[in-house]
Coordinates of C-alpha atoms in Angstrom, one line a residue:
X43 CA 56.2 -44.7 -53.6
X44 CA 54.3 -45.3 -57.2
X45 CA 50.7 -46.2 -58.0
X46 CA 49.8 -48.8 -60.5
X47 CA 47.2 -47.4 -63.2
X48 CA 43.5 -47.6 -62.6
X49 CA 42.8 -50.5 -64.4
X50 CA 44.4 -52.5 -62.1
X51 CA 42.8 -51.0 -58.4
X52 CA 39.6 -53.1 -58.9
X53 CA 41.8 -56.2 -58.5
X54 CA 44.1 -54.3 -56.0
X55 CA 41.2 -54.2 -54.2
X56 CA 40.4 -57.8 -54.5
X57 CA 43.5 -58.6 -53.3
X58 CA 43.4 -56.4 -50.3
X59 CA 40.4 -58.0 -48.9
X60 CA 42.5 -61.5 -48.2
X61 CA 46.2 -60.7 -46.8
X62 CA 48.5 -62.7 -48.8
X63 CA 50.4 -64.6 -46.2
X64 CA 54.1 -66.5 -46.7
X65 CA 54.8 -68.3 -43.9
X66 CA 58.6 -70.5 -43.1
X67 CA 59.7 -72.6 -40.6
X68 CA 63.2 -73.1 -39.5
X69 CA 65.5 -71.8 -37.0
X70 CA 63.9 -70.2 -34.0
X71 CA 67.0 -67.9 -33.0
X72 CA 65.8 -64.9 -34.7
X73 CA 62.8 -64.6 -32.5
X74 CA 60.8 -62.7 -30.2
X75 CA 62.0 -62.7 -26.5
X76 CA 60.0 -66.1 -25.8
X77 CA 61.8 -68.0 -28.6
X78 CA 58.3 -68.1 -30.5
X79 CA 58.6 -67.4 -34.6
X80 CA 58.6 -63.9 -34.8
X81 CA 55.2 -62.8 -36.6
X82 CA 55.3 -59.7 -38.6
X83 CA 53.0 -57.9 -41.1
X84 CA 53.9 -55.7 -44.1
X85 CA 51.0 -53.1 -44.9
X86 CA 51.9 -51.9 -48.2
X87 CA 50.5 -48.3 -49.6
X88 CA 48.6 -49.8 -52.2
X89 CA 48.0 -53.4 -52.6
X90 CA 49.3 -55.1 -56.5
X91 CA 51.6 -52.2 -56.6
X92 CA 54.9 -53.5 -58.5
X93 CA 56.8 -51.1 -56.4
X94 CA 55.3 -52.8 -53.5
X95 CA 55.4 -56.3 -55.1
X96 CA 59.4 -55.5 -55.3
X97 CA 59.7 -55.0 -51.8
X98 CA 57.7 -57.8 -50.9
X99 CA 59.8 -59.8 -52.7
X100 CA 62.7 -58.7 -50.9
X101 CA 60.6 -58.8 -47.0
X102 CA 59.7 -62.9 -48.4
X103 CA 63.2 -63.7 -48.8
X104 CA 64.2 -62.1 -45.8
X105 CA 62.2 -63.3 -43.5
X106 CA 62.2 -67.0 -44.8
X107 CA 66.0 -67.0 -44.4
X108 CA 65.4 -66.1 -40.4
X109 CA 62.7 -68.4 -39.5
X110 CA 59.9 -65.5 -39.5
X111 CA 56.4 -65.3 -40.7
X112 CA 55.2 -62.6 -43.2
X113 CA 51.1 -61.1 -43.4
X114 CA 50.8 -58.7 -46.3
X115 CA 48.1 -56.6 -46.5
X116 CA 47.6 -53.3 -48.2
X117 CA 44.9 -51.2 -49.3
X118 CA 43.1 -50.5 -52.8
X119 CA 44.0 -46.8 -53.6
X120 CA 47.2 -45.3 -51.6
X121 CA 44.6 -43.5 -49.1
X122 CA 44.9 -43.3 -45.2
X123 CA 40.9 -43.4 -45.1
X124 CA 41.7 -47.0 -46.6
X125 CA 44.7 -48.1 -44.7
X126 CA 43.8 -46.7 -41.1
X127 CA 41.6 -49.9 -41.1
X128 CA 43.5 -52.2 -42.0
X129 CA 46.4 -50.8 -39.1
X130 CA 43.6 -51.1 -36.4
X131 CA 42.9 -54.3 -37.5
X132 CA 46.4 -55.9 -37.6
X133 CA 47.1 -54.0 -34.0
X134 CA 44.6 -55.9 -32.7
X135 CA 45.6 -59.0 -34.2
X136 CA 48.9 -58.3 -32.6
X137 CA 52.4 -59.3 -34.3
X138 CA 55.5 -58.6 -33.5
X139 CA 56.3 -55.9 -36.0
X140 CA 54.5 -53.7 -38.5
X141 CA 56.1 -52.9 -41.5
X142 CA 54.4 -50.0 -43.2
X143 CA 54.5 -47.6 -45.6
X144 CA 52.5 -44.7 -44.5
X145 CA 50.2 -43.2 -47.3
X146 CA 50.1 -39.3 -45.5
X147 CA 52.3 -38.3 -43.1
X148 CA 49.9 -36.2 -40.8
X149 CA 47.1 -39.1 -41.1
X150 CA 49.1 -42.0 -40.4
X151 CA 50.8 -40.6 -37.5
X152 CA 48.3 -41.3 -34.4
X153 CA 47.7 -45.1 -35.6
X154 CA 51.3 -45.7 -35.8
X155 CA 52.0 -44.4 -32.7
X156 CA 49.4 -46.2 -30.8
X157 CA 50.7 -49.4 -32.3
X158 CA 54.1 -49.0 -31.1
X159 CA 52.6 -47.6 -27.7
X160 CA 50.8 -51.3 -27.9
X161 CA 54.2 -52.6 -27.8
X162 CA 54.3 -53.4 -31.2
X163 CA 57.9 -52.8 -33.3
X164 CA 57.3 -50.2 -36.3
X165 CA 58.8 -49.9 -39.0
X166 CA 58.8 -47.6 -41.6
X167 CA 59.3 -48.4 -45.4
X168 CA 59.4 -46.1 -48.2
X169 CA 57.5 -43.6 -47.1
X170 CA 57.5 -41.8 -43.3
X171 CA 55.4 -39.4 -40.9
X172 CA 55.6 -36.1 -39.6
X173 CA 57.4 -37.8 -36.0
X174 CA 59.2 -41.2 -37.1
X175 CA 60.7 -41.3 -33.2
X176 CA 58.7 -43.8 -32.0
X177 CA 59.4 -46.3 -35.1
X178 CA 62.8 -48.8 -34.5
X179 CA 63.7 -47.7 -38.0
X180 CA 62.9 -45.8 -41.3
X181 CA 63.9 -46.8 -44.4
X182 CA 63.2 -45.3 -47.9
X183 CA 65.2 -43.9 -50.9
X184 CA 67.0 -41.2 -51.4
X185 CA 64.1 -39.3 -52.8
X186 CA 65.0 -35.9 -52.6
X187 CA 68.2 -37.3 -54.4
X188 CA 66.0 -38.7 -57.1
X189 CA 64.5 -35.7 -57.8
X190 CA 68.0 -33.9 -58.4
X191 CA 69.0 -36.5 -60.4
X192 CA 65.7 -36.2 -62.5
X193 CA 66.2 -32.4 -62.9
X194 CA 70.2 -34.0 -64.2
X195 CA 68.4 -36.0 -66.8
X196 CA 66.1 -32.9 -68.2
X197 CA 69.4 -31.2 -68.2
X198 CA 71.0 -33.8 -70.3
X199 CA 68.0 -33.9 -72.5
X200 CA 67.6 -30.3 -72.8
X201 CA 71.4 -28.7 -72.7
X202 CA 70.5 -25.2 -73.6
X203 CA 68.0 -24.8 -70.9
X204 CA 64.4 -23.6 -70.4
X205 CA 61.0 -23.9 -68.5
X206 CA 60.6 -27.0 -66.3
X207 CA 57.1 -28.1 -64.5
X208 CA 57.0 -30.8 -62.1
X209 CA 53.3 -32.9 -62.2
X210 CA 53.0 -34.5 -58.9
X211 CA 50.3 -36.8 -56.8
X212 CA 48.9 -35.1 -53.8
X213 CA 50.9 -33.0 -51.2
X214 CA 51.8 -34.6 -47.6
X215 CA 53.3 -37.9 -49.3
X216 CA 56.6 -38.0 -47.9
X217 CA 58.4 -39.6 -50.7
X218 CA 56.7 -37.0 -53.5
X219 CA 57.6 -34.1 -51.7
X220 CA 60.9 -34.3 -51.1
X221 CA 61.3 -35.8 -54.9
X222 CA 59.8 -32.2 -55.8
X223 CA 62.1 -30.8 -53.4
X224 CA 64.9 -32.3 -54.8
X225 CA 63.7 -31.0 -58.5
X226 CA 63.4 -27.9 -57.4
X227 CA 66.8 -27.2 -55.8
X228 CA 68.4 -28.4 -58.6
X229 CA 66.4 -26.2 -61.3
X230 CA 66.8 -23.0 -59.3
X231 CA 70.4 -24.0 -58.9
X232 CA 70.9 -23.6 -62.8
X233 CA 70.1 -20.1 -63.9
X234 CA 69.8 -21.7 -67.8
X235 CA 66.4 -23.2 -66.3
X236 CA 63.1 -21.1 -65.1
X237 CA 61.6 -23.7 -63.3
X238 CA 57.5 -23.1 -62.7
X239 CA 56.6 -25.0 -59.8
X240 CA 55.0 -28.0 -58.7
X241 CA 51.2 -29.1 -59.4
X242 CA 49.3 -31.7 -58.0
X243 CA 47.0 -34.7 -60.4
X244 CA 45.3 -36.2 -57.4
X245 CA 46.8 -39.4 -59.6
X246 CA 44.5 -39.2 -61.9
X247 CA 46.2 -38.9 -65.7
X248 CA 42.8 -36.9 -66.9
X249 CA 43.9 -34.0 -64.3
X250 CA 47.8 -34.4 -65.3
X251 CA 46.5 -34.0 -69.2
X252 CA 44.6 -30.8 -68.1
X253 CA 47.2 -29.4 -66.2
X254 CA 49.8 -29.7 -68.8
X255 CA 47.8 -28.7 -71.5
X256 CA 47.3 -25.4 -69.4
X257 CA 50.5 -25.0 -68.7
X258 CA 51.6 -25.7 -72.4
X259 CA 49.0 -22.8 -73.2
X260 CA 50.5 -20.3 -70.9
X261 CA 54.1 -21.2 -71.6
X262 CA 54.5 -22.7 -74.8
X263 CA 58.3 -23.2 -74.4
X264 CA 58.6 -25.4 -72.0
X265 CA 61.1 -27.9 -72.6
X266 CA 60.7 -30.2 -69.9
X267 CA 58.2 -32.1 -66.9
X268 CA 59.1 -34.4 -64.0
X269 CA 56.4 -36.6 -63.8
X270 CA 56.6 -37.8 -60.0
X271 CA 54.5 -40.9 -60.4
X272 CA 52.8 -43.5 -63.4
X273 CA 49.7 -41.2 -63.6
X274 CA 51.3 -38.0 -63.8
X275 CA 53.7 -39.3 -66.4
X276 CA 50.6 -40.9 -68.2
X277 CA 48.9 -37.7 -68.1
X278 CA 51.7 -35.9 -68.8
X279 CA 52.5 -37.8 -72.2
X280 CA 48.5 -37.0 -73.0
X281 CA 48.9 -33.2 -72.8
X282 CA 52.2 -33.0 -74.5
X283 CA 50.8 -35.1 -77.6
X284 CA 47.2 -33.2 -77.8
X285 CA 49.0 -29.9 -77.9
X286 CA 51.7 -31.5 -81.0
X287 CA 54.8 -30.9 -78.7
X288 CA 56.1 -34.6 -78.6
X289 CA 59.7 -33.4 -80.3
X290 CA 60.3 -30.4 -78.0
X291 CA 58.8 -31.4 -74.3
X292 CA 61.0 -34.2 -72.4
X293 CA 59.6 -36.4 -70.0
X294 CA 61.4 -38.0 -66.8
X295 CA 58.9 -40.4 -64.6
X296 CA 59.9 -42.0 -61.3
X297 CA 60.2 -45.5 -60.6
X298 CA 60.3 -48.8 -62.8
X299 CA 57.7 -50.8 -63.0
X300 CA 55.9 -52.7 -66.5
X301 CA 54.0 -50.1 -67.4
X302 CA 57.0 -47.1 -66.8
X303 CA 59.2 -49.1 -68.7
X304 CA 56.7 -49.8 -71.6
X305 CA 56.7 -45.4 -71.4
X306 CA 60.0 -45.3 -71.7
X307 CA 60.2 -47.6 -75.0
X308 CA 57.7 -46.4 -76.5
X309 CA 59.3 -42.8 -76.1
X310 CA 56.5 -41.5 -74.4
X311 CA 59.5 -41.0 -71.4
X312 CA 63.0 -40.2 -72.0
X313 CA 64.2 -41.5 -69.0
X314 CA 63.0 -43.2 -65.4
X315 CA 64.4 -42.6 -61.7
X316 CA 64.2 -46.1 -60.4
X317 CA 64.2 -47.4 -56.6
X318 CA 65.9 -50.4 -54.9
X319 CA 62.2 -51.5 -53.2
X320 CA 63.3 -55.1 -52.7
X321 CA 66.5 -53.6 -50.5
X322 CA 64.1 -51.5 -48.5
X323 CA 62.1 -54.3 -47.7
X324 CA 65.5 -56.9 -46.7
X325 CA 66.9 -54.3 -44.7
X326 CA 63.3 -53.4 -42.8
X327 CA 63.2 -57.3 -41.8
X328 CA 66.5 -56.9 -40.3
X329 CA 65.7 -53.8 -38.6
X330 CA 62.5 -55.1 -37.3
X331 CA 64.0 -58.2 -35.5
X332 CA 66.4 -56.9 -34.3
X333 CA 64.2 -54.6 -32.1
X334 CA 62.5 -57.8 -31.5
X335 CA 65.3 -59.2 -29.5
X336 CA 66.0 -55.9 -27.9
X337 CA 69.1 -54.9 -30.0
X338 CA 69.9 -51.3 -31.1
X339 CA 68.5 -50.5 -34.6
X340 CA 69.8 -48.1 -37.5
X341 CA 66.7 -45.3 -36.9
X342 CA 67.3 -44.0 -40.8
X343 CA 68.8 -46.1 -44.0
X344 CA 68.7 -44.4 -47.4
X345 CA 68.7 -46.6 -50.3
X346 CA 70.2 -45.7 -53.3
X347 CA 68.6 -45.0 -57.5
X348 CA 69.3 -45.7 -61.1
X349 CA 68.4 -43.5 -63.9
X350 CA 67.1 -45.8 -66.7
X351 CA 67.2 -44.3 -70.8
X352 CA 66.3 -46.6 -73.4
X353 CA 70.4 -46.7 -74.1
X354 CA 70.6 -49.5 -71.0
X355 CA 67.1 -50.7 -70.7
X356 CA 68.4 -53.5 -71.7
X357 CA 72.0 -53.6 -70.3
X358 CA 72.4 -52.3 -66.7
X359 CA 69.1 -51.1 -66.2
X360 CA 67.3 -53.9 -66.8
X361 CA 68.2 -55.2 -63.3
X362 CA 66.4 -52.2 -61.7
X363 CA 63.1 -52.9 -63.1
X364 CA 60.2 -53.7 -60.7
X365 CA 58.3 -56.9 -60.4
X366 CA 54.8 -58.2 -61.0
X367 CA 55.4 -61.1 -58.7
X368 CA 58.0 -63.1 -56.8

């Protein structure tokens, strides 16, 4: 999961009011039971999100090729105040599948039970719940992976060692927590590191700025911060430059979208963990009709990551970048 920056959740919001609908005809052999085209509907975390926008991509494609039609709906900020509504109100409108990514995985748990309970198929992208048993599949990146391998590119960055913070969104998110997990395992694994823990923006960059600038104030070596999402790493960047540390503090962000990869060529990031959304999204279409037709489903798929510096931005990594649009 990643959230675009403020400037862009008015017309998030905009957008979440209307679904955005891609409808195909064709071949009716993918379908439900009755041989009708199979409806589903993909309820992103945050509408206008590239990361989202990526996967959408990918769920389009996929369910054009098998004759399925797509609602997309998501709400303005990645809250389950905002996107319990709009679950309720695609239950009752009642699809063949959900695809969903969760935005809390205690809050989102009773809706998404009651929608499978409906009879509905679930299925779980990107991020998860505390009980995933009663979704036909769950399907998300390797986060916990991604965090080791963001703790790898600190190391890379800063090879003699030192204090490491980790600037995250808001505990309870599935995919941030177990990107902090990863971090941490691998800083505590290297005794060359003293790694000081994890604290939370709210994903707001003002509260990332604050709490690096604290932290910067208490423990004026440190050499490096995983910023888990675009505001952390936005904030992040703010409190390194207002306390003149620019040449000493590194800076690794997750994911890949416009404005992480502006970050990382401007140098305000030295490197990005970037997702394969648009595979989540073809592989939960797959998942999802098949439990349509009553055939066995994978119940977990991990996707895979690329770290992106601004050595292959423009070679390898370009391919990993997120999209605006389809």
């Amino acid at each position: 999961m990643k959230l675009t920056p403020k400037a862009t959740m008015l017309a998030a919001g905009l957008l979440a009011a209307t679904s955005l609908t891609a409808c195909a005809g064709g071949s009716a052999s993918a379908g439900s039971a009755s041989g009708a085209q199979p409806k589903l509907t993909f309820i992103q975390g945050v509408a206008g999100d590239e990361f989202y926008v990526s996967m959408q991509c990918g769920i389009d494609a996929a369910a054009k090729a098998a004759g399925a039609t797509i609602n997309t709906q998501g709400p303005a900020k990645f809250d389950p105040t905002l996107q319990k509504p709009i679950v309720d109100s695609v239950v009752a409108s009642k699809p063949d599948a959900i695809l969903i990514a969760p935005t809390d995985v205690a809050a989102m748990q009773a809706p998404l039970k009651a929608a499978a309970a409906a009879g509905i198929k679930v299925v779980l992208v990107d991020t998860t719940v505390q009980d995933p048993s009663f979704a036909a599949s769950a399907i998300a990146s390797d986060n916990k992976g991604g965090g080791l391998e963001a703790f790898k590119a600190i190391k890379n960055l800063s090879p003699n060692g030192g204090k490491v913070l980790v600037i995250s969104t808001d505990p309870g998110v599935s995919t941030a927590d177990a990107r902090v997990a990863g971090f941490e395992e691998g800083a505590k694994a290297d005794s060359s590191f003293q790694y000081l823990g994890v604290q939370y923006s709210h994903n707001d960059p003002a509260e990332a700025a604050k709490l690096v600038s604290a932290a910067l104030a208490k423990d004026p070596d440190i050499v490096g911060v995983f910023a888990a999402n675009t505001f952390a790493a936005e904030g992040t960047a703010t409190g390194i430059r207002q306390a003149g540390k620019q040449n000493q503090v590194k800076i690794v962000g997750f994911d890949a979208g416009p404005a992480q990869v502006k970050q990382l060529k401007d140098g305000v990031v030295q490197a990005l963990i970037a997702q394969e959304p648009a595979s989540i999204g073809t592989q939960g279409v797959d998942q999802a009709l098949k439990a349509i037709k009553g055939e066995s489903t994978q119940k977990e798929i991990q996707t895979g990551f690329k770290q992106i510096t601004a050595d292959n931005i423009s070679g390898e990594g370009a391919q990993y970048v997120y999209k605006s649009s389809c």
